[in-house]
Coordinates of C-alpha atoms and ligand atoms in Angstrom, one line a residue:
M211 CA 84.0 72.8 72.2
L212 CA 86.1 74.9 73.2
S213 CA 85.3 78.6 72.4
T214 CA 87.5 80.4 69.4
M215 CA 88.8 83.7 71.7
Q216 CA 92.3 84.0 73.0
D217 CA 93.3 82.7 76.6
V218 CA 95.3 85.2 77.2
S219 CA 96.6 85.2 81.2
L220 CA 95.4 87.5 83.8
T221 CA 98.4 89.1 85.3
V222 CA 100.0 91.5 87.9
S223 CA 102.2 92.3 85.2
R224 CA 99.4 93.2 82.9
I225 CA 98.1 95.8 85.1
L226 CA 101.5 97.7 85.6
A227 CA 101.8 97.1 81.5
H228 CA 98.7 98.8 81.6
G229 CA 98.8 101.9 84.4
S230 CA 102.0 103.1 83.8
T231 CA 101.6 103.4 80.0
V232 CA 97.9 104.3 79.8
H233 CA 97.2 105.9 83.2
G234 CA 101.3 106.9 83.1
D235 CA 100.2 110.5 84.5
S236 CA 98.1 109.6 87.2
E237 CA 99.9 110.1 90.1
V238 CA 100.9 107.6 93.8
I239 CA 101.2 111.0 96.6
T240 CA 102.6 109.7 99.8
W241 CA 102.0 111.9 102.9
T242 CA 105.6 112.8 105.1
D243 CA 105.9 115.1 107.8
T244 CA 107.2 117.9 105.5
D245 CA 106.2 118.4 101.5
P246 CA 104.0 115.4 100.1
H247 CA 106.1 113.5 98.2
R248 CA 105.0 113.0 94.3
R249 CA 105.6 109.7 91.7
T250 CA 103.2 109.4 88.6
F251 CA 102.5 105.6 87.4
A252 CA 105.0 105.7 84.8
E253 CA 107.4 106.3 86.8
V254 CA 106.3 103.8 89.7
G255 CA 106.3 101.5 86.7
R256 CA 110.0 102.3 85.9
R257 CA 111.1 101.9 89.3
A258 CA 109.3 98.7 89.7
A259 CA 111.4 97.3 87.1
Q260 CA 114.6 98.0 88.4
L261 CA 113.1 97.0 91.8
A262 CA 112.7 93.7 89.5
H263 CA 116.0 93.6 88.2
A264 CA 117.7 94.0 91.9
L265 CA 115.2 91.6 93.4
R266 CA 116.6 88.9 91.0
D267 CA 119.8 90.2 90.2
E268 CA 121.3 91.2 93.3
L269 CA 119.6 89.4 96.0
G270 CA 118.8 86.1 94.0
V271 CA 114.7 86.4 94.2
A272 CA 113.6 83.1 92.5
A273 CA 110.0 82.0 91.0
E274 CA 107.5 81.3 93.7
E275 CA 109.6 82.6 96.3
R276 CA 108.0 84.4 99.0
T277 CA 109.4 88.0 99.3
A278 CA 108.3 90.6 102.3
T279 CA 107.4 94.0 103.6
L280 CA 106.8 95.3 106.2
M281 CA 105.7 98.9 105.0
W282 CA 103.6 101.6 105.3
N283 CA 101.0 102.6 102.3
N284 CA 103.6 104.4 100.5
A285 CA 104.8 104.6 96.8
E286 CA 107.4 102.3 97.5
H287 CA 105.3 99.7 98.7
L288 CA 102.8 99.8 95.4
E289 CA 106.2 99.4 93.7
A290 CA 107.0 95.8 95.4
Y291 CA 103.2 95.2 95.4
L292 CA 103.6 95.5 91.6
A293 CA 107.8 94.0 90.9
I294 CA 107.5 91.1 93.4
P295 CA 104.0 89.5 91.5
S296 CA 105.2 91.1 88.0
M297 CA 108.5 88.6 88.6
G298 CA 107.0 85.8 89.6
A299 CA 107.6 86.0 92.9
V300 CA 105.3 86.3 95.7
L301 CA 104.6 89.7 97.5
H302 CA 104.3 88.7 101.2
T303 CA 102.9 92.1 103.1
L304 CA 103.8 91.4 106.6
N305 CA 100.8 93.3 109.4
L306 CA 103.5 95.3 111.8
R307 CA 101.0 95.6 114.2
L308 CA 100.8 91.6 115.1
P309 CA 102.7 90.7 118.6
A310 CA 106.6 90.0 118.0
E311 CA 105.5 86.1 118.4
Q312 CA 103.1 85.9 115.4
L313 CA 105.4 88.2 113.1
T314 CA 107.6 85.9 114.0
W315 CA 105.5 82.5 113.4
I316 CA 104.4 84.2 109.8
I317 CA 108.1 85.0 108.9
N318 CA 109.7 81.6 109.6
H319 CA 105.9 79.7 108.4
A320 CA 106.4 82.0 105.0
E321 CA 109.9 81.5 105.4
D322 CA 110.4 84.5 103.8
R323 CA 114.3 85.3 102.1
V324 CA 114.5 88.2 101.7
I325 CA 112.6 91.9 103.8
L326 CA 111.6 94.8 102.2
V327 CA 111.2 97.1 105.4
N328 CA 110.3 101.3 106.1
G329 CA 113.2 102.5 108.3
T330 CA 110.4 103.9 110.8
L331 CA 109.7 100.1 111.2
L332 CA 113.2 98.9 112.2
R333 CA 112.5 99.1 115.5
L334 CA 109.9 96.7 115.3
L335 CA 112.2 94.4 113.1
A336 CA 115.6 94.4 114.7
P337 CA 114.5 91.8 117.8
L338 CA 113.0 89.6 115.5
L339 CA 116.0 89.0 113.3
P340 CA 117.6 86.5 115.6
Q341 CA 114.3 84.5 115.5
L342 CA 114.3 84.3 111.8
P343 CA 116.9 81.8 110.0
T344 CA 115.5 82.1 106.8
V345 CA 115.8 85.6 106.6
E346 CA 118.9 86.7 104.1
H347 CA 118.4 90.1 103.1
I348 CA 117.1 93.0 104.5
V349 CA 116.3 96.0 102.1
V350 CA 115.6 99.8 104.1
V351 CA 113.3 101.7 103.1
G352 CA 113.0 105.6 103.3
P353 CA 115.0 107.0 106.4
G354 CA 115.5 105.4 109.8
D355 CA 118.2 104.4 112.7
R356 CA 120.3 101.3 110.5
S357 CA 122.5 101.1 113.4
L358 CA 119.3 99.2 115.1
L359 CA 120.4 96.1 112.8
A360 CA 124.2 96.4 114.1
G361 CA 124.9 92.6 114.6
T362 CA 122.4 91.0 112.5
S363 CA 123.7 88.3 109.9
A364 CA 121.5 89.5 106.9
R365 CA 122.7 91.8 104.8
L366 CA 121.4 94.7 105.1
H367 CA 120.6 97.5 101.4
D368 CA 119.4 100.7 100.6
Y369 CA 116.3 101.0 98.6
E370 CA 117.1 103.9 96.2
E371 CA 120.9 102.5 96.1
L372 CA 119.6 99.1 95.3
L373 CA 117.6 100.5 92.4
A374 CA 119.8 103.4 91.6
G375 CA 121.3 102.9 87.4
R376 CA 119.3 99.4 86.7
P377 CA 117.2 99.1 83.3
E378 CA 114.2 100.9 83.8
T379 CA 112.3 97.8 81.8
Y380 CA 112.1 94.3 82.6
E381 CA 111.1 91.2 80.1
W382 CA 108.3 90.3 82.9
P383 CA 107.5 86.3 82.5
E384 CA 104.0 85.5 81.0
I385 CA 102.8 83.5 84.0
D386 CA 100.1 81.0 84.4
E387 CA 97.6 83.0 86.0
R388 CA 96.3 80.6 88.6
E389 CA 100.1 81.0 90.7
A390 CA 100.0 82.5 93.6
A391 CA 100.8 86.4 93.8
A392 CA 100.6 87.6 97.4
L393 CA 100.5 86.2 100.3
C394 CA 98.3 87.5 103.6
Y395 CA 97.9 85.9 106.6
T396 CA 94.5 86.6 109.0
S397 CA 95.2 88.2 112.2
G398 CA 94.6 84.4 114.0
T399 CA 92.2 85.4 116.7
T400 CA 91.9 81.8 116.9
G401 CA 94.9 79.4 117.1
D402 CA 97.4 80.3 114.2
P403 CA 97.5 82.4 111.9
K404 CA 96.4 81.2 108.2
G405 CA 98.2 82.3 105.4
V406 CA 95.8 83.3 101.7
L407 CA 97.5 82.7 98.6
Y408 CA 96.1 85.0 95.9
S409 CA 96.5 84.1 92.5
H410 CA 96.8 86.4 89.9
R411 CA 93.7 85.6 88.2
S412 CA 92.0 86.4 91.9
L413 CA 93.6 89.9 91.9
Y414 CA 92.5 90.6 88.4
L415 CA 89.3 90.1 88.6
H416 CA 88.6 90.8 91.9
S417 CA 90.4 94.5 90.4
L418 CA 87.6 94.4 87.8
Q419 CA 84.8 93.9 90.5
V420 CA 86.3 96.8 93.0
N421 CA 86.2 99.4 89.8
T422 CA 82.6 98.5 89.0
T423 CA 79.4 100.9 89.8
E424 CA 78.3 98.1 91.5
A425 CA 81.7 98.5 94.0
F426 CA 83.8 101.9 94.2
A427 CA 83.6 102.4 90.6
L428 CA 87.2 104.1 90.6
G429 CA 88.3 106.0 87.6
P430 CA 90.7 108.2 86.1
R431 CA 89.5 111.4 88.1
D432 CA 89.3 110.1 91.6
L433 CA 92.2 110.0 93.9
A434 CA 92.2 107.5 96.1
L435 CA 93.4 107.1 99.8
P436 CA 93.6 104.0 101.2
V437 CA 93.6 104.5 104.6
V438 CA 93.2 100.5 105.4
P439 CA 97.0 99.0 105.7
M440 CA 98.5 97.5 102.2
F441 CA 99.1 94.9 104.6
H442 CA 95.5 94.4 105.5
V443 CA 94.0 92.1 102.9
N444 CA 96.1 94.0 100.4
A445 CA 94.4 97.5 101.3
W446 CA 91.3 95.4 99.9
G447 CA 92.2 95.6 96.7
L448 CA 92.5 99.2 96.0
P449 CA 96.1 99.6 95.2
H450 CA 95.6 97.1 91.7
A451 CA 92.3 98.3 91.4
A452 CA 93.7 102.1 91.1
F453 CA 96.6 101.6 89.0
M454 CA 94.1 99.0 86.8
A455 CA 91.8 102.0 86.5
G456 CA 94.2 105.0 86.3
A457 CA 92.7 106.5 89.7
S458 CA 95.1 108.4 91.6
L459 CA 96.6 107.1 95.0
L460 CA 96.8 109.6 98.4
M461 CA 99.3 107.1 100.5
P462 CA 98.9 108.4 104.2
D463 CA 102.2 106.5 105.3
R464 CA 102.5 105.8 109.0
F465 CA 100.2 109.4 109.1
L466 CA 96.9 107.4 110.6
Q467 CA 96.0 109.7 113.4
P468 CA 92.6 111.8 112.7
A469 CA 94.4 115.5 112.5
P470 CA 97.5 114.4 109.5
L471 CA 93.9 112.5 108.1
A472 CA 92.0 115.7 108.3
E473 CA 94.8 117.7 106.7
M474 CA 95.8 115.6 103.5
I475 CA 92.4 115.3 102.8
A476 CA 91.7 119.3 103.1
S477 CA 95.1 120.0 101.2
Q478 CA 95.1 116.9 98.7
R479 CA 91.6 116.5 98.3
P480 CA 91.0 112.7 97.4
T481 CA 87.6 111.6 95.8
I482 CA 87.3 108.5 98.0
G483 CA 88.8 106.8 101.3
A484 CA 88.7 103.6 102.6
A485 CA 89.4 102.3 105.9
V486 CA 87.4 100.0 109.2
P487 CA 85.1 101.8 111.5
T488 CA 87.3 103.3 114.4
I489 CA 89.4 105.1 111.7
W490 CA 86.5 107.0 110.5
Q491 CA 84.9 107.5 114.0
G492 CA 88.2 109.0 115.2
L493 CA 88.0 111.5 111.8
L494 CA 84.3 112.5 112.4
A495 CA 85.1 114.1 116.2
E496 CA 87.9 115.8 114.8
L497 CA 85.8 117.1 111.8
D498 CA 83.0 118.3 114.1
G499 CA 85.8 119.5 116.8
N500 CA 87.8 121.2 113.9
K501 CA 86.4 121.9 110.4
R502 CA 88.0 121.0 107.7
D503 CA 87.2 121.3 104.0
V504 CA 86.4 117.8 103.6
S505 CA 84.3 118.5 100.4
S506 CA 86.3 117.0 97.7
L507 CA 85.3 113.0 99.2
H508 CA 82.2 111.7 97.4
T509 CA 82.4 108.4 99.4
V510 CA 84.1 106.7 102.6
I511 CA 84.1 103.0 102.8
I512 CA 83.7 101.4 105.6
G513 CA 84.1 98.0 106.1
G514 CA 86.2 95.4 108.2
S515 CA 83.6 94.8 111.1
A516 CA 79.8 97.0 111.2
C517 CA 79.5 100.1 110.1
P518 CA 77.5 101.7 113.6
P519 CA 74.5 103.7 111.1
V520 CA 74.6 106.9 113.7
L521 CA 78.8 107.0 111.9
M522 CA 77.3 106.9 108.6
R523 CA 74.6 109.4 109.3
G524 CA 77.0 111.7 111.2
F525 CA 79.2 111.6 107.8
Q526 CA 76.5 112.5 105.7
E527 CA 74.8 115.0 107.6
R528 CA 77.4 117.1 109.0
H529 CA 80.1 117.3 106.1
G530 CA 77.9 115.8 103.1
I531 CA 80.2 112.9 102.6
R532 CA 78.5 109.5 101.6
V533 CA 79.5 106.3 103.1
V534 CA 79.3 102.9 101.6
H535 CA 79.5 99.9 104.1
A536 CA 81.2 96.5 102.5
W537 CA 81.7 93.0 103.9
G538 CA 84.6 90.7 102.9
M539 CA 87.6 88.9 105.2
T540 CA 90.9 88.3 104.4
E541 CA 89.4 84.5 102.5
T542 CA 87.7 87.1 100.1
S543 CA 90.3 88.7 99.1
P544 CA 88.0 91.0 100.2
L545 CA 85.6 92.1 98.6
G546 CA 82.4 90.1 99.3
T547 CA 79.3 92.6 99.4
V548 CA 78.6 96.6 99.2
A549 CA 76.0 98.5 100.2
H550 CA 74.2 100.0 97.3
P551 CA 70.7 100.6 97.2
P552 CA 68.4 99.3 94.7
A553 CA 66.7 101.7 92.9
G554 CA 63.0 102.9 92.9
V555 CA 63.6 103.2 97.0
S556 CA 62.4 105.7 99.4
D557 CA 65.0 107.6 101.8
E558 CA 63.9 105.4 104.5
E559 CA 64.0 102.5 103.0
E560 CA 67.6 103.6 101.1
W561 CA 69.0 104.0 104.8
A562 CA 68.3 100.2 105.7
Y563 CA 69.4 98.9 102.4
R564 CA 72.7 101.4 103.2
A565 CA 73.7 99.7 107.0
T566 CA 73.5 96.2 105.6
Q567 CA 76.6 94.7 105.0
G568 CA 75.3 94.9 101.1
R569 CA 74.7 93.0 97.8
F570 CA 76.2 90.0 96.6
P571 CA 78.2 90.5 92.7
A572 CA 77.8 88.0 90.2
S573 CA 81.2 86.3 91.2
V574 CA 80.1 85.8 95.1
E575 CA 77.9 82.7 95.2
A576 CA 76.5 82.8 99.4
R577 CA 74.2 80.2 100.5
L578 CA 73.3 80.4 104.6
I579 CA 73.4 77.2 106.5
G580 CA 71.4 76.9 109.3
P581 CA 72.5 75.1 112.7
G582 CA 71.5 71.1 111.7
G583 CA 73.5 71.8 108.2
E584 CA 70.2 72.7 106.4
E585 CA 70.4 75.5 103.7
L586 CA 67.9 78.2 104.5
P587 CA 66.1 80.4 102.8
W588 CA 66.8 84.5 101.7
D589 CA 63.9 85.4 103.0
G590 CA 65.3 88.3 105.5
Q591 CA 64.6 86.2 108.2
A592 CA 66.4 83.4 108.8
A593 CA 69.5 83.5 110.1
G594 CA 72.6 80.9 109.4
E595 CA 76.1 80.9 108.8
L596 CA 77.4 82.4 105.8
E597 CA 79.2 80.4 103.1
V598 CA 80.7 81.8 100.1
R599 CA 82.5 80.7 96.7
G600 CA 83.7 82.2 94.0
P601 CA 86.9 83.0 91.7
W602 CA 88.2 85.1 94.4
I603 CA 87.2 83.1 97.2
A604 CA 89.7 80.8 99.4
G605 CA 89.8 77.3 98.5
A606 CA 92.3 76.1 101.1
Y607 CA 95.1 78.0 103.1
F608 CA 98.7 77.8 102.7
G609 CA 100.5 74.9 104.2
G610 CA 104.2 76.4 104.5
A611 CA 106.9 75.6 101.5
Q612 CA 106.7 71.5 102.1
G613 CA 103.7 71.5 103.1
Q614 CA 99.9 70.8 101.7
A615 CA 97.3 73.2 101.5
L616 CA 95.2 73.4 104.7
R617 CA 91.5 72.5 104.2
P618 CA 90.1 72.9 108.0
D619 CA 86.6 71.4 108.1
D620 CA 85.7 74.7 110.3
K621 CA 87.0 76.7 107.7
F622 CA 85.4 75.0 104.3
S623 CA 82.3 72.8 103.8
P624 CA 82.9 69.0 101.8
D625 CA 81.8 70.9 98.7
G626 CA 84.4 73.3 98.8
W627 CA 82.6 76.3 99.9
L628 CA 84.1 79.0 102.4
R629 CA 82.8 79.1 105.9
T630 CA 82.7 82.6 106.6
G631 CA 82.0 82.3 110.5
D632 CA 79.8 85.4 110.4
V633 CA 75.6 84.9 110.6
G634 CA 73.0 86.9 109.0
T635 CA 70.4 87.1 107.1
I636 CA 69.8 87.2 103.3
T637 CA 66.9 89.2 101.5
P638 CA 65.2 87.5 98.5
N639 CA 67.0 90.4 96.1
G640 CA 70.7 89.5 97.9
Y641 CA 71.5 92.1 100.6
L642 CA 73.5 90.7 103.4
T643 CA 72.7 91.6 107.1
L644 CA 75.2 90.4 109.3
T645 CA 74.0 89.8 113.4
D646 CA 76.6 88.3 114.6
R647 CA 80.5 86.4 114.0
A648 CA 79.6 82.8 115.0
K649 CA 81.5 83.4 118.2
D650 CA 80.4 86.7 119.5
V651 CA 76.7 85.8 119.3
I652 CA 75.0 85.7 122.9
K653 CA 73.4 82.6 123.1
S654 CA 70.7 83.1 126.0
G655 CA 68.6 80.1 126.9
G656 CA 68.1 78.7 123.6
E657 CA 67.8 82.6 121.8
W658 CA 70.5 84.1 119.8
I659 CA 71.2 87.8 120.8
S660 CA 73.3 90.1 118.5
S661 CA 76.3 91.5 120.1
V662 CA 76.2 94.0 117.3
E663 CA 72.5 95.4 117.3
L664 CA 73.3 96.0 121.1
E665 CA 76.6 97.5 120.0
N666 CA 74.8 100.2 117.3
H667 CA 71.5 101.4 119.2
L668 CA 74.5 101.8 122.7
M669 CA 76.6 104.2 119.9
A670 CA 73.4 105.9 118.9
H671 CA 72.9 107.7 122.5
P672 CA 75.1 110.7 122.5
G673 CA 76.5 110.1 126.1
V674 CA 78.6 106.7 124.6
A675 CA 81.4 107.0 122.1
E676 CA 81.9 103.3 122.0
A677 CA 80.2 100.1 123.0
A678 CA 81.2 96.2 123.0
V679 CA 78.5 93.7 124.2
V680 CA 80.4 90.2 124.8
A681 CA 78.5 87.3 126.3
V682 CA 79.6 86.4 129.5
P683 CA 78.4 82.5 131.4
D684 CA 75.6 83.1 133.2
E685 CA 73.7 80.3 135.4
K686 CA 70.1 80.4 134.6
W687 CA 70.3 81.3 130.6
G688 CA 73.6 80.1 129.8
E689 CA 74.9 83.2 128.5
R690 CA 74.0 87.0 128.8
P691 CA 75.3 90.3 127.6
L692 CA 77.5 91.8 129.3
A693 CA 77.7 95.8 127.8
T694 CA 80.9 97.6 128.2
V695 CA 80.3 101.3 127.4
V696 CA 83.2 104.3 126.8
V697 CA 81.2 107.2 127.5
T698 CA 81.8 110.5 125.6
E699 CA 83.7 113.5 127.4
G700 CA 81.9 115.2 129.8
S701 CA 78.9 112.9 130.2
A702 CA 77.2 111.8 132.9
V703 CA 74.9 109.2 131.6
T704 CA 74.1 106.5 133.4
Y705 CA 73.7 102.9 133.6
E706 CA 69.8 102.8 133.8
E707 CA 69.1 105.3 131.4
L708 CA 71.2 103.3 128.7
Q709 CA 69.0 100.6 129.6
A710 CA 66.3 102.6 129.3
F711 CA 67.4 104.1 125.7
L712 CA 68.1 100.2 124.5
G713 CA 64.5 99.4 126.1
E714 CA 62.9 101.8 123.4
R715 CA 64.4 99.7 121.1
I716 CA 65.0 96.1 121.8
A717 CA 63.0 93.0 122.9
R718 CA 62.8 93.2 126.8
W719 CA 64.9 89.6 126.9
Q720 CA 67.6 90.8 125.1
L721 CA 68.3 93.8 127.7
P722 CA 71.7 93.2 129.4
E723 CA 71.8 93.3 133.0
R724 CA 75.6 93.6 133.3
W725 CA 77.4 96.6 132.7
A726 CA 80.7 98.6 132.7
V727 CA 82.0 101.3 132.3
I728 CA 85.8 100.8 130.1
P729 CA 88.4 103.8 129.2
S730 CA 88.7 102.8 125.5
V731 CA 87.3 99.3 124.0
P732 CA 90.2 96.9 123.1
K733 CA 91.1 96.8 119.5
T734 CA 92.9 94.1 117.3
S735 CA 96.1 94.5 115.5
V736 CA 93.5 95.4 112.3
G737 CA 91.9 98.1 114.6
K738 CA 88.6 95.6 115.4
F739 CA 87.0 95.4 118.6
D740 CA 89.1 92.6 120.7
K741 CA 86.3 91.1 122.2
K742 CA 88.5 88.2 123.4
V743 CA 90.1 90.4 125.8
L744 CA 87.1 91.9 127.3
R745 CA 85.8 88.2 127.9
R746 CA 88.9 87.4 129.4
Q747 CA 89.1 90.8 131.2
Y748 CA 85.5 89.9 132.5
A749 CA 86.7 86.3 133.6
D750 CA 89.7 87.5 135.3
G751 CA 87.5 90.2 137.6
E752 CA 89.1 93.3 136.1
L753 CA 86.1 94.9 135.3
K754 CA 84.3 96.9 137.7
V755 CA 80.7 95.3 136.6
T756 CA 77.0 96.6 138.0
R757 CA 74.3 94.6 137.8
L758 CA 70.7 96.5 137.2
G759 CA 68.0 94.3 138.7
Ligands
ADP1070 P1 90.3 88.7 111.1 O1 89.0 87.7 110.6 O2 91.5 88.5 111.7 O3 89.3 89.9 111.7 P2 89.0 89.8 108.4 O4 90.1 91.1 108.0 O5 90.1 89.4 107.3 O6 90.6 89.2 109.7 O7 88.3 89.9 109.8 C1 87.1 89.5 108.6 C2 85.9 89.5 109.6 O8 85.4 90.8 109.6 C3 84.8 89.1 108.6 O9 84.1 87.8 108.8 C4 83.8 89.4 109.3 O10 83.4 88.9 110.8 C5 83.8 91.1 109.6 N1 83.4 91.7 109.1 C6 84.2 93.1 108.1 N2 83.7 92.9 107.3 C7 82.0 93.7 108.3 C8 81.1 94.4 108.0 N3 80.9 95.2 107.3 N4 80.3 93.8 109.0 C9 80.5 93.1 110.3 N5 81.1 92.2 110.0 C10 82.4 92.9 109.1

């Protein structure tokens, strides 16, 4: 029997309408090299309508058309976030840190016809244009050297001129909530990048979840600072969620270095921030060296790769900021787990819970699969590959405009669950601990060594600024760990000391014999440790490796 309830589509246009009226006074503040720029949600709503008119009437953007942004986190990007899906097109966020070939591949695969680009990024886009046959319009947002685009066959527009004088309201179409709203490609660490097509429904439900106390609890008293880029899984859903909850947004634009971040926190007083560990590591070092008032921040969300416990403690003990660890991926929108400890635990247990990847919400079902394909118990011991399903989890990849959705076997189980490629354990009360990515686990003589565990211990040593551990081939054991470390400035720590330090914390057979000091850990386009570069450098003999007996 069908229910008697109303069937209202959960669409981005509803988030837009709500945020720009009920929370019309909330603000989006964009950091600049002069004064921060402020715009209310009401203005964002009006400008989103103008943008939609411009895209439809002037540029001919049709329903379902992928419309790309190559932009930093700023107010105009938020306008595009809301306008493009609301008019029935698909917002395609481009990762500005990808190598040129990958960016070209992605734009061609998505068949983008219009690209909105920050003027400061024209240098990046211009050389790609001859290889982008589908791109007809380039909309330049903000200052930048437009002469870089001389000679292109695409039509050039200025964002502000395009919007000027257009109607400030738009008759947003009624859209089926299952239609595509946004497109984001994974960074393609293995094989071609893969496009995840979010639906209106998935974005809406994900936003509701982001705003629960189980996750980040955004509300109208918050000022949220998404340092995580808007091209990286929709800045973890924060722009949509903030607009829905009326939480103001502080957008860092291109000022992502530790010093300007510290300055914007001290002067604008955000309450909550989100980024990958490397960003917060930089900020912590900056604050330790040059203290600023960052007391407004009650929460710092860390995800994207494992958060070293020492970073968590550093923020809490030296700056009074609570770090909340979370896990997710492009395919999971990304909210998968959030590490809030349960009630009634001791101080020590609380820290242990906070160091896990966190707990699953009701909408993310999880299971662990063992090496033989069997389902493993949630006993906090058995480690297997994590599989998930739920209303904001991808069920396939975008196959291109004419192509069929892609469901590779290594990414989706026969019964439709997403294979995350992450290996870990789950406690009976639903806390996930990741021990590794399946491809980073060190398989030594039939046993698994967690590279993440070794890294976390190493980074807790005062002489170590960063550490990355990778598997290298070994004649006797198959694979053994190679520990690469970046030493803290001025430190004279030795490999023997580090090995002894590890020896007090992990089993003997897990201790790395191979060690190398490196100037910095190579990072991927979204700031994660790029272990494939280290593996290649080792294979090519580029690392100066010392072997301890
Ligand atoms: P990519 O796969 O290109 O790195 P994603 O941003 O989608 O792009 O990365 C998702 C992956 O990042 C996860 O599968 C997991 O391996 C890792 N990850 C994300 N959050 C965490 C975390 N809190 N702890 C450990 N690993 C994490």
